[in-house]
Amino acid sequence: MGRNISKTIIIELNGCCGCGKSTLAAVLGNMFKDKKIRYITLNNLLDRNRTKWYHNLPGKNRELGYKLFRYSCSILPVRFDRMKYFKHVLNIYNAIEQVTEEHEYDIILLDEGILQGLSSIAYQDIICKREVTKQIINLLYKDKEYYVVNCNLDYEELLFRINKRKRNAGRIDQYKEAGELESILKSQYKNLSRLRSLLPKEIEIINLDMKKESMECAKDIYMKMQKAGFDNGRKE
C-alpha cells in the first residue's frame, strides 16, 4: 500500500484491559528515542493541547461532536458517565489535529487512541448500531496516516494477568472482587472486534500476539513501518 510519509504517522494501540499496551508503548518509545525518531506520547500530546474540547466544536468539529454524541447515546442503557470518555476522545482528536498540522514530530505514539476511546465509552455495554458507529469512525480517521495496532491476548491469559496484579492500574480492577471481571472482558472483546471491523480500508492494520515479548512486538511494528518506506520518508 502506498503511504504519504511526509505526514506525521500515528501509531495507536488497542486491546482489552491488561493486554500490555502501556508496556509495549514504553518499549516502542525507547526504540524511537534510540533511533533519534521524533515522537510524542499520549500524555504529552494532551498536555500540549490546551484548548478545551468544547471550544473546538464550532466549525469543522461541529459534525464530529454531533456524531460522537449520537454514538454515545446509541449505546444502551444511556449513561451520564459516558460524557467523561466522550470528552476524552474529542481531546485526543483535537490534539492530533494540532500536532499533525505543525509537522513537528515523525510519530504520534498512543497507548490509548481513538479506537480504545470509543471502546471505553461503551465499556461494559455492547456497541450495536453499526451505521452510527461506522460514521464516527470514518470521520475520526479521515485524512491521517494511521497504523492501528491490534494487541491480541487470549481470554484466559487476560484474566490471569489482571487478577495477578496487586495495584489498581485502571477502572477494571474494581471489578475483580465483585465477580464481574469476566463479563466486562467479554463485552470488551465484542466491542473491539466490531470497532476493528469498521476501520477504513486505507488504514494500516497490525495484528500482534501479546504473548510475545514486548521488544519482539515493537520490532514487528517497526519492520512494518520500514516496509512502507518510513525511514526513507522521514526527515533527519
Coordinates of N, CA and C in Angstrom, one line a residue, residues 28-231:
L28 N 8.4 0.8 22.6 CA 8.4 1.5 21.3 C 9.0 2.9 21.5
G29 N 8.6 3.6 22.5 CA 9.2 4.9 22.7 C 10.7 4.9 22.9
N30 N 11.2 3.9 23.6 CA 12.7 3.8 23.8 C 13.3 3.5 22.5
M31 N 12.7 2.6 21.7 CA 13.2 2.3 20.4 C 13.3 3.5 19.5
F32 N 12.3 4.3 19.5 CA 12.3 5.6 18.6 C 13.3 6.5 19.2
K33 N 13.5 6.6 20.5 CA 14.5 7.5 21.0 C 15.9 7.1 20.6
D34 N 16.2 5.8 20.7 CA 17.5 5.3 20.3 C 17.7 5.6 18.8
K35 N 16.7 5.6 18.0 CA 16.9 5.8 16.5 C 16.7 7.3 16.2
K36 N 16.6 8.1 17.2 CA 16.5 9.6 17.0 C 15.3 9.9 16.1
I37 N 14.2 9.2 16.3 CA 12.9 9.5 15.7 C 12.1 10.4 16.5
R38 N 11.7 11.5 16.0 CA 10.9 12.5 16.7 C 9.5 11.9 17.0
Y39 N 9.1 11.7 18.2 CA 7.8 11.2 18.6 C 7.2 11.9 19.8
I40 N 5.9 11.8 19.9 CA 5.3 12.3 21.1 C 4.3 11.3 21.6
T41 N 4.1 11.2 22.9 CA 3.2 10.2 23.6 C 1.9 10.8 23.8
L42 N 0.9 10.0 24.2 CA -0.4 10.5 24.5 C -0.5 11.5 25.6
N43 N 0.2 11.3 26.7 CA 0.2 12.3 27.8 C 0.8 13.6 27.4
N44 N 1.9 13.6 26.7 CA 2.5 14.8 26.2 C 1.7 15.5 25.2
L45 N 1.0 14.7 24.4 CA 0.1 15.2 23.3 C -1.0 16.0 24.0
L46 N -1.6 15.4 25.0 CA -2.8 16.1 25.6 C -2.3 17.3 26.4
D47 N -1.1 17.3 27.0 CA -0.6 18.4 27.7 C -0.3 19.6 26.8
R48 N 0.1 19.3 25.6 CA 0.3 20.4 24.6 C -0.9 21.1 24.1
N49 N -2.0 20.3 24.1 CA -3.3 20.8 23.5 C -4.0 21.5 24.7
R50 N -3.9 22.7 24.9 CA -4.5 23.4 26.0 C -6.0 23.8 25.7
T51 N -6.4 23.7 24.5 CA -7.8 24.1 24.1 C -8.7 23.1 24.7
K52 N -9.8 23.5 25.3 CA -10.8 22.6 25.8 C -11.6 22.0 24.7
W53 N -12.1 20.8 24.9 CA -12.8 20.1 23.8 C -13.9 20.8 23.3
Y54 N -14.7 21.5 24.1 CA -15.9 22.2 23.7 C -15.6 23.5 22.9
H55 N -14.4 24.0 23.1 CA -14.1 25.2 22.3 C -13.9 25.0 20.8
N56 N -13.5 23.7 20.5 CA -13.3 23.4 19.1 C -14.5 22.8 18.4
L57 N -15.6 22.7 19.1 CA -16.8 22.2 18.4 C -17.4 23.0 17.3
P58 N -17.4 24.3 17.3 CA -17.8 25.1 16.2 C -16.9 24.8 15.0
G59 N -17.5 25.0 13.8 CA -16.7 24.8 12.6 C -16.5 23.4 12.2
K60 N -15.3 23.0 11.9 CA -15.0 21.7 11.3 C -15.3 20.6 12.3
N61 N -15.3 20.9 13.6 CA -15.6 19.8 14.6 C -17.0 19.7 15.0
R62 N -17.9 20.6 14.5 CA -19.3 20.5 14.9 C -19.9 19.2 14.5
E63 N -19.6 18.7 13.3 CA -20.1 17.4 12.9 C -19.6 16.3 13.7
L64 N -18.3 16.4 14.0 CA -17.7 15.4 14.9 C -18.4 15.3 16.3
G65 N -18.6 16.5 16.9 CA -19.2 16.5 18.2 C -20.6 15.9 18.1
Y66 N -21.4 16.2 17.1 CA -22.7 15.7 17.0 C -22.7 14.2 16.8
K67 N -21.9 13.7 15.9 CA -21.9 12.2 15.6 C -21.3 11.4 16.8
L68 N -20.4 12.0 17.5 CA -19.9 11.3 18.7 C -20.9 11.3 19.8
F69 N -21.7 12.3 19.9 CA -22.8 12.4 20.9 C -23.9 11.3 20.5
R70 N -24.2 11.2 19.2 CA -25.1 10.2 18.7 C -24.6 8.8 19.0
Y71 N -23.3 8.6 18.8 CA -22.7 7.3 19.1 C -22.8 7.0 20.6
S72 N -22.5 7.9 21.4 CA -22.6 7.7 22.9 C -24.0 7.4 23.3
C73 N -25.0 8.1 22.7 CA -26.4 7.8 23.1 C -27.0 6.5 22.5
S74 N -26.3 6.0 21.5 CA -26.8 4.8 20.8 C -26.4 3.5 21.6
I75 N -25.6 3.7 22.6 CA -25.2 2.5 23.5 C -26.1 2.5 24.7
L76 N -26.9 1.5 24.8 CA -27.9 1.4 25.8 C -27.4 0.5 27.0
P77 N -27.8 0.8 28.2 CA -28.6 2.0 28.6 C -27.8 3.3 28.5
V78 N -28.5 4.4 28.3 CA -27.8 5.7 28.2 C -27.3 6.0 29.6
R79 N -26.0 6.4 29.7 CA -25.3 6.6 31.0 C -24.7 8.0 30.9
F80 N -24.9 8.8 32.0 CA -24.3 10.1 32.1 C -22.8 10.1 32.1
D81 N -22.3 9.1 32.8 CA -20.8 9.0 33.0 C -20.1 8.7 31.6
R82 N -20.8 8.4 30.6 CA -20.1 8.3 29.3 C -19.5 9.6 28.8
M83 N -20.1 10.7 29.3 CA -19.6 12.0 28.8 C -18.1 12.2 29.1
K84 N -17.6 11.7 30.2 CA -16.2 11.8 30.5 C -15.4 11.2 29.4
Y85 N -15.7 10.1 28.9 CA -15.0 9.4 27.8 C -15.3 10.0 26.4
F86 N -16.5 10.5 26.3 CA -16.8 11.3 25.1 C -15.8 12.5 24.9
K87 N -15.6 13.2 26.0 CA -14.7 14.4 26.0 C -13.3 13.9 25.8
H88 N -12.9 12.8 26.3 CA -11.5 12.3 26.2 C -11.2 12.0 24.7
V89 N -12.2 11.4 24.0 CA -11.9 11.1 22.6 C -11.8 12.4 21.8
L90 N -12.6 13.4 22.1 CA -12.5 14.7 21.5 C -11.2 15.4 21.8
N91 N -10.7 15.3 23.0 CA -9.4 15.8 23.4 C -8.3 15.2 22.6
I92 N -8.3 13.9 22.4 CA -7.3 13.1 21.6 C -7.3 13.6 20.2
Y93 N -8.5 13.6 19.6 CA -8.7 14.0 18.2 C -8.2 15.5 18.0
N94 N -8.6 16.4 18.8 CA -8.1 17.8 18.7 C -6.6 18.0 18.8
A95 N -6.1 17.2 19.8 CA -4.6 17.2 20.0 C -3.9 16.7 18.8
I96 N -4.4 15.6 18.2 CA -3.8 15.0 17.0 C -3.8 16.1 15.8
E97 N -5.0 16.7 15.7 CA -5.1 17.7 14.7 C -4.1 18.8 14.8
Q98 N -3.9 19.3 16.0 CA -2.9 20.4 16.3 C -1.5 19.9 15.9
V99 N -1.1 18.7 16.4 CA 0.3 18.3 16.2 C 0.6 17.9 14.8
T100 N -0.4 17.3 14.1 CA -0.1 16.9 12.7 C -0.1 18.2 11.8
E101 N -0.8 19.2 12.1 CA -0.7 20.4 11.3 C 0.7 21.1 11.5
E102 N 1.3 20.9 12.7 CA 2.6 21.6 12.9 C 3.7 20.8 12.3
H103 N 3.6 19.5 12.0 CA 4.6 18.6 11.5 C 5.9 18.6 12.3
E104 N 5.8 18.7 13.6 CA 7.0 18.8 14.4 C 7.5 17.4 14.7
Y105 N 6.7 16.4 14.6 CA 7.0 15.0 15.0 C 6.9 14.1 13.8
D106 N 7.7 13.0 13.8 CA 7.6 12.0 12.8 C 6.4 11.1 13.2
I107 N 6.2 10.8 14.5 CA 5.3 9.8 15.0 C 4.5 10.4 16.2
I108 N 3.2 10.1 16.2 CA 2.4 10.2 17.5 C 2.2 8.8 18.0
L109 N 2.6 8.5 19.2 CA 2.5 7.2 19.7 C 1.4 7.2 20.8
L110 N 0.4 6.4 20.6 CA -0.8 6.4 21.5 C -1.0 5.0 22.1
D111 N -0.8 4.9 23.4 CA -1.1 3.6 24.0 C -2.6 3.5 24.2
E112 N -3.3 4.6 24.1 CA -4.8 4.6 24.1 C -5.2 5.6 23.1
G113 N -5.7 5.1 21.9 CA -6.1 6.1 20.9 C -7.6 6.1 20.6
I114 N -8.0 6.5 19.4 CA -9.4 6.7 19.1 C -10.2 5.4 19.3
L115 N -9.7 4.3 18.7 CA -10.5 3.1 18.8 C -10.7 2.7 20.3
Q116 N -9.6 2.8 21.1 CA -9.7 2.4 22.5 C -10.7 3.4 23.2
G117 N -10.6 4.6 22.8 CA -11.5 5.6 23.4 C -13.0 5.3 23.1
L118 N -13.3 4.9 21.9 CA -14.6 4.5 21.5 C -15.1 3.3 22.3
S119 N -14.2 2.4 22.5 CA -14.5 1.2 23.3 C -14.7 1.6 24.7
S120 N -14.0 2.5 25.3 CA -14.1 3.0 26.7 C -15.5 3.6 26.9
I121 N -16.0 4.3 25.9 CA -17.3 4.9 26.0 C -18.4 3.9 26.3
A122 N -18.3 2.8 25.6 CA -19.2 1.7 25.9 C -18.9 0.9 27.1
Y123 N -17.6 0.5 27.2 CA -17.0 -0.2 28.3 C -17.7 -1.6 28.6
Q124 N -18.7 -1.6 29.4 CA -19.3 -2.9 29.8 C -20.6 -3.2 29.0
D125 N -21.1 -2.2 28.2 CA -22.3 -2.4 27.4 C -21.8 -2.7 25.9
I126 N -22.7 -3.2 25.1 CA -22.4 -3.7 23.8 C -22.7 -2.6 22.7
I127 N -21.8 -2.4 21.9 CA -22.0 -1.5 20.7 C -22.8 -2.2 19.7
C128 N -24.0 -1.6 19.3 CA -24.9 -2.4 18.4 C -25.2 -1.6 17.2
K129 N -25.3 -0.3 17.1 CA -25.7 0.4 15.9 C -24.5 0.6 15.0
R130 N -24.5 -0.3 14.0 CA -23.3 -0.3 13.1 C -23.2 1.0 12.3
E131 N -24.2 1.5 11.7 CA -24.1 2.6 10.8 C -23.7 3.9 11.6
V132 N -24.2 4.1 12.8 CA -23.8 5.3 13.6 C -22.3 5.1 14.0
T133 N -21.9 3.9 14.3 CA -20.5 3.7 14.7 C -19.6 3.9 13.5
K134 N -20.0 3.4 12.3 CA -19.2 3.5 11.1 C -19.0 5.0 10.8
Q135 N -20.0 5.8 10.9 CA -19.9 7.2 10.5 C -18.9 7.9 11.4
I136 N -18.9 7.7 12.7 CA -18.0 8.4 13.6 C -16.5 7.9 13.4
I137 N -16.4 6.6 13.1 CA -15.0 6.1 12.8 C -14.5 6.7 11.5
N138 N -15.3 6.8 10.5 CA -14.8 7.3 9.2 C -14.4 8.8 9.4
L139 N -15.1 9.5 10.2 CA -14.8 10.9 10.5 C -13.6 11.1 11.3
L140 N -13.4 10.3 12.3 CA -12.2 10.4 13.2 C -10.9 10.0 12.5
Y141 N -11.0 9.1 11.6 CA -9.8 8.6 10.9 C -9.5 9.2 9.5
K142 N -10.3 10.2 9.2 CA -10.2 10.9 7.9 C -8.9 11.6 7.7
D143 N -8.2 11.4 6.6 CA -7.1 12.3 6.2 C -5.9 12.2 7.1
K144 N -5.6 11.1 7.7 CA -4.5 10.9 8.6 C -3.7 9.6 8.3
E145 N -2.5 9.6 8.6 CA -1.6 8.4 8.4 C -1.6 7.5 9.6
Y146 N -2.4 6.5 9.7 CA -2.6 5.7 10.9 C -2.0 4.3 10.7
Y147 N -1.4 3.8 11.8 CA -1.1 2.4 12.0 C -1.9 2.0 13.2
V148 N -2.9 1.2 13.0 CA -3.7 0.7 14.1 C -3.2 -0.7 14.5
V149 N -2.7 -0.7 15.8 CA -2.1 -2.0 16.2 C -3.1 -2.7 17.2
N150 N -3.6 -3.9 16.7 CA -4.5 -4.7 17.5 C -3.7 -5.6 18.4
C151 N -3.7 -5.3 19.7 CA -3.0 -6.0 20.7 C -3.8 -7.2 21.2
N152 N -3.6 -8.4 20.7 CA -4.4 -9.5 21.0 C -3.8 -10.5 22.0
L153 N -4.7 -10.8 23.0 CA -4.3 -11.8 24.0 C -5.5 -12.6 24.4
D154 N -5.3 -13.9 24.5 CA -6.5 -14.8 24.7 C -7.1 -14.5 26.1
Y155 N -8.4 -14.8 26.2 CA -9.2 -14.5 27.3 C -8.6 -15.0 28.7
E156 N -8.2 -16.2 28.7 CA -7.7 -16.8 29.9 C -6.4 -16.1 30.4
E157 N -5.5 -15.7 29.5 CA -4.3 -15.0 29.9 C -4.7 -13.6 30.4
L158 N -5.7 -13.0 29.8 CA -6.1 -11.7 30.3 C -6.6 -11.8 31.8
L159 N -7.4 -12.7 32.0 CA -8.0 -12.9 33.4 C -6.8 -13.1 34.3
F160 N -5.9 -14.0 34.0 CA -4.7 -14.3 34.8 C -3.9 -13.0 35.1
R161 N -3.6 -12.2 34.1 CA -2.8 -11.0 34.3 C -3.5 -10.0 35.2
I162 N -4.8 -9.8 35.0 CA -5.5 -8.8 35.7 C -5.6 -9.2 37.2
N163 N -6.0 -10.5 37.4 CA -6.1 -11.0 38.8 C -4.8 -11.0 39.5
K164 N -3.7 -11.2 38.8 CA -2.4 -11.3 39.4 C -1.9 -9.9 39.9
R165 N -2.2 -8.8 39.2 CA -1.6 -7.6 39.6 C -2.2 -7.1 40.9
K166 N -1.4 -6.5 41.7 CA -1.8 -6.1 43.1 C -2.3 -4.6 43.2
R167 N -1.8 -3.8 42.2 CA -2.2 -2.4 42.3 C -3.5 -2.2 41.4
N168 N -4.1 -1.1 41.7 CA -5.3 -0.7 40.9 C -4.8 0.1 39.7
A169 N -4.6 -0.6 38.6 CA -4.0 0.1 37.4 C -5.0 0.7 36.5
G170 N -6.3 0.5 36.7 CA -7.3 1.0 35.9 C -8.7 0.7 36.4
R171 N -9.7 1.2 35.8 CA -11.1 1.1 36.3 C -11.6 -0.4 36.3
I172 N -10.9 -1.2 35.5 CA -11.4 -2.6 35.5 C -11.0 -3.4 36.8
D173 N -10.0 -2.8 37.6 CA -9.6 -3.5 38.8 C -10.6 -3.6 39.9
Q174 N -11.5 -2.6 39.8 CA -12.6 -2.6 40.9 C -13.6 -3.7 40.7
Y175 N -13.6 -4.4 39.5 CA -14.5 -5.5 39.3 C -13.9 -6.8 39.6
K176 N -12.6 -6.9 40.0 CA -12.0 -8.2 40.3 C -12.7 -8.9 41.5
E177 N -13.0 -8.1 42.5 CA -13.6 -8.7 43.7 C -15.1 -8.9 43.6
A178 N -15.7 -8.1 42.7 CA -17.2 -8.2 42.6 C -17.6 -9.3 41.7
G179 N -16.7 -10.0 41.1 CA -17.0 -11.2 40.2 C -17.6 -10.8 38.8
E180 N -17.4 -9.5 38.4 CA -17.9 -9.0 37.2 C -16.8 -8.9 36.1
L181 N -15.6 -9.3 36.4 CA -14.5 -9.2 35.5 C -14.7 -9.9 34.2
E182 N -15.1 -11.2 34.3 CA -15.3 -12.0 33.1 C -16.3 -11.4 32.2
S183 N -17.4 -10.9 32.7 CA -18.5 -10.3 31.9 C -18.0 -9.1 31.2
I184 N -17.2 -8.2 31.9 CA -16.7 -7.0 31.2 C -15.7 -7.3 30.2
L185 N -14.8 -8.2 30.4 CA -13.8 -8.6 29.4 C -14.5 -9.2 28.1
K186 N -15.5 -9.9 28.3 CA -16.3 -10.5 27.2 C -16.9 -9.3 26.3
S187 N -17.4 -8.3 27.1 CA -18.0 -7.2 26.4 C -16.9 -6.4 25.6
Q188 N -15.8 -6.2 26.2 CA -14.7 -5.5 25.6 C -14.2 -6.3 24.3
Y189 N -14.1 -7.6 24.4 CA -13.7 -8.4 23.2 C -14.7 -8.1 22.1
K190 N -16.0 -8.2 22.4 CA -17.0 -8.0 21.3 C -16.9 -6.6 20.7
N191 N -16.8 -5.6 21.6 CA -16.8 -4.2 21.2 C -15.6 -3.9 20.3
L192 N -14.4 -4.3 20.7 CA -13.2 -4.1 19.9 C -13.3 -4.8 18.6
S193 N -13.8 -6.0 18.6 CA -14.0 -6.7 17.3 C -14.8 -6.0 16.3
R194 N -15.9 -5.4 16.8 CA -16.8 -4.6 16.0 C -16.2 -3.3 15.5
L195 N -15.5 -2.7 16.4 CA -14.9 -1.4 16.0 C -13.8 -1.7 15.0
R196 N -13.0 -2.7 15.2 CA -11.9 -3.0 14.2 C -12.4 -3.3 12.9
S197 N -13.6 -4.0 12.8 CA -14.1 -4.4 11.5 C -14.6 -3.2 10.7
L198 N -14.8 -2.1 11.4 CA -15.4 -0.9 10.7 C -14.3 0.1 10.3
L199 N -13.0 -0.2 10.5 CA -12.0 0.8 10.2 C -11.9 0.9 8.7
P200 N -11.6 2.1 8.2 CA -11.5 2.3 6.7 C -10.4 1.4 6.1
K201 N -10.6 1.0 4.9 CA -9.7 0.1 4.2 C -8.2 0.6 4.1
E202 N -8.1 2.0 4.0 CA -6.8 2.5 3.8 C -5.9 2.5 5.0
I203 N -6.5 2.2 6.2 CA -5.7 2.2 7.4 C -4.8 1.0 7.5
E204 N -3.6 1.2 7.9 CA -2.6 0.0 8.1 C -3.0 -0.7 9.4
I205 N -3.3 -1.9 9.3 CA -3.6 -2.7 10.5 C -2.4 -3.7 10.8
I206 N -2.0 -3.7 12.1 CA -1.0 -4.6 12.5 C -1.6 -5.5 13.7
N207 N -1.7 -6.8 13.5 CA -2.2 -7.7 14.5 C -1.0 -8.3 15.3
L208 N -1.0 -8.1 16.6 CA 0.1 -8.7 17.4 C -0.4 -9.7 18.4
D209 N 0.4 -10.7 18.6 CA 0.1 -11.7 19.7 C 0.9 -11.2 20.9
M210 N 0.1 -10.7 21.9 CA 0.7 -10.1 23.1 C 1.3 -11.1 24.1
K211 N 1.3 -12.4 23.7 CA 2.1 -13.4 24.5 C 3.6 -13.3 24.2
K212 N 3.9 -12.7 23.0 CA 5.3 -12.5 22.7 C 5.9 -11.4 23.6
E213 N 7.2 -11.4 23.7 CA 7.9 -10.3 24.4 C 7.6 -8.9 23.8
S214 N 7.6 -7.9 24.6 CA 7.2 -6.6 24.1 C 8.2 -6.1 23.1
M215 N 9.5 -6.4 23.2 CA 10.5 -6.0 22.3 C 10.3 -6.6 20.9
E216 N 9.9 -7.9 20.9 CA 9.6 -8.5 19.6 C 8.4 -7.9 18.9
C217 N 7.4 -7.5 19.7 CA 6.2 -6.8 19.2 C 6.6 -5.5 18.6
A218 N 7.4 -4.8 19.4 CA 7.9 -3.4 18.9 C 8.7 -3.6 17.6
K219 N 9.5 -4.6 17.5 CA 10.2 -4.8 16.2 C 9.3 -5.1 15.1
D220 N 8.2 -5.9 15.3 CA 7.3 -6.2 14.3 C 6.6 -4.9 13.8
I221 N 6.3 -4.0 14.7 CA 5.7 -2.7 14.2 C 6.6 -1.9 13.4
Y222 N 7.9 -1.8 13.9 CA 8.9 -1.0 13.1 C 9.2 -1.6 11.8
M223 N 9.3 -2.9 11.7 CA 9.5 -3.6 10.4 C 8.4 -3.3 9.4
K224 N 7.1 -3.3 9.9 CA 6.0 -2.9 9.1 C 6.1 -1.5 8.5
M225 N 6.6 -0.6 9.4 CA 6.8 0.8 9.0 C 7.9 0.9 8.0
Q226 N 9.0 0.2 8.2 CA 10.1 0.2 7.2 C 9.7 -0.3 5.8
K227 N 8.8 -1.3 5.8 CA 8.4 -1.9 4.5 C 7.5 -0.8 3.8
A228 N 6.9 0.0 4.6 CA 6.0 1.1 4.0 C 6.9 2.3 3.6
G229 N 8.2 2.2 3.8 CA 9.1 3.3 3.4 C 9.3 4.4 4.5
F230 N 9.1 4.1 5.7 CA 9.1 5.2 6.8 C 10.5 5.8 6.8
D231 N 11.6 5.0 6.9 CA 12.9 5.6 7.1 C 13.3 6.4 5.9

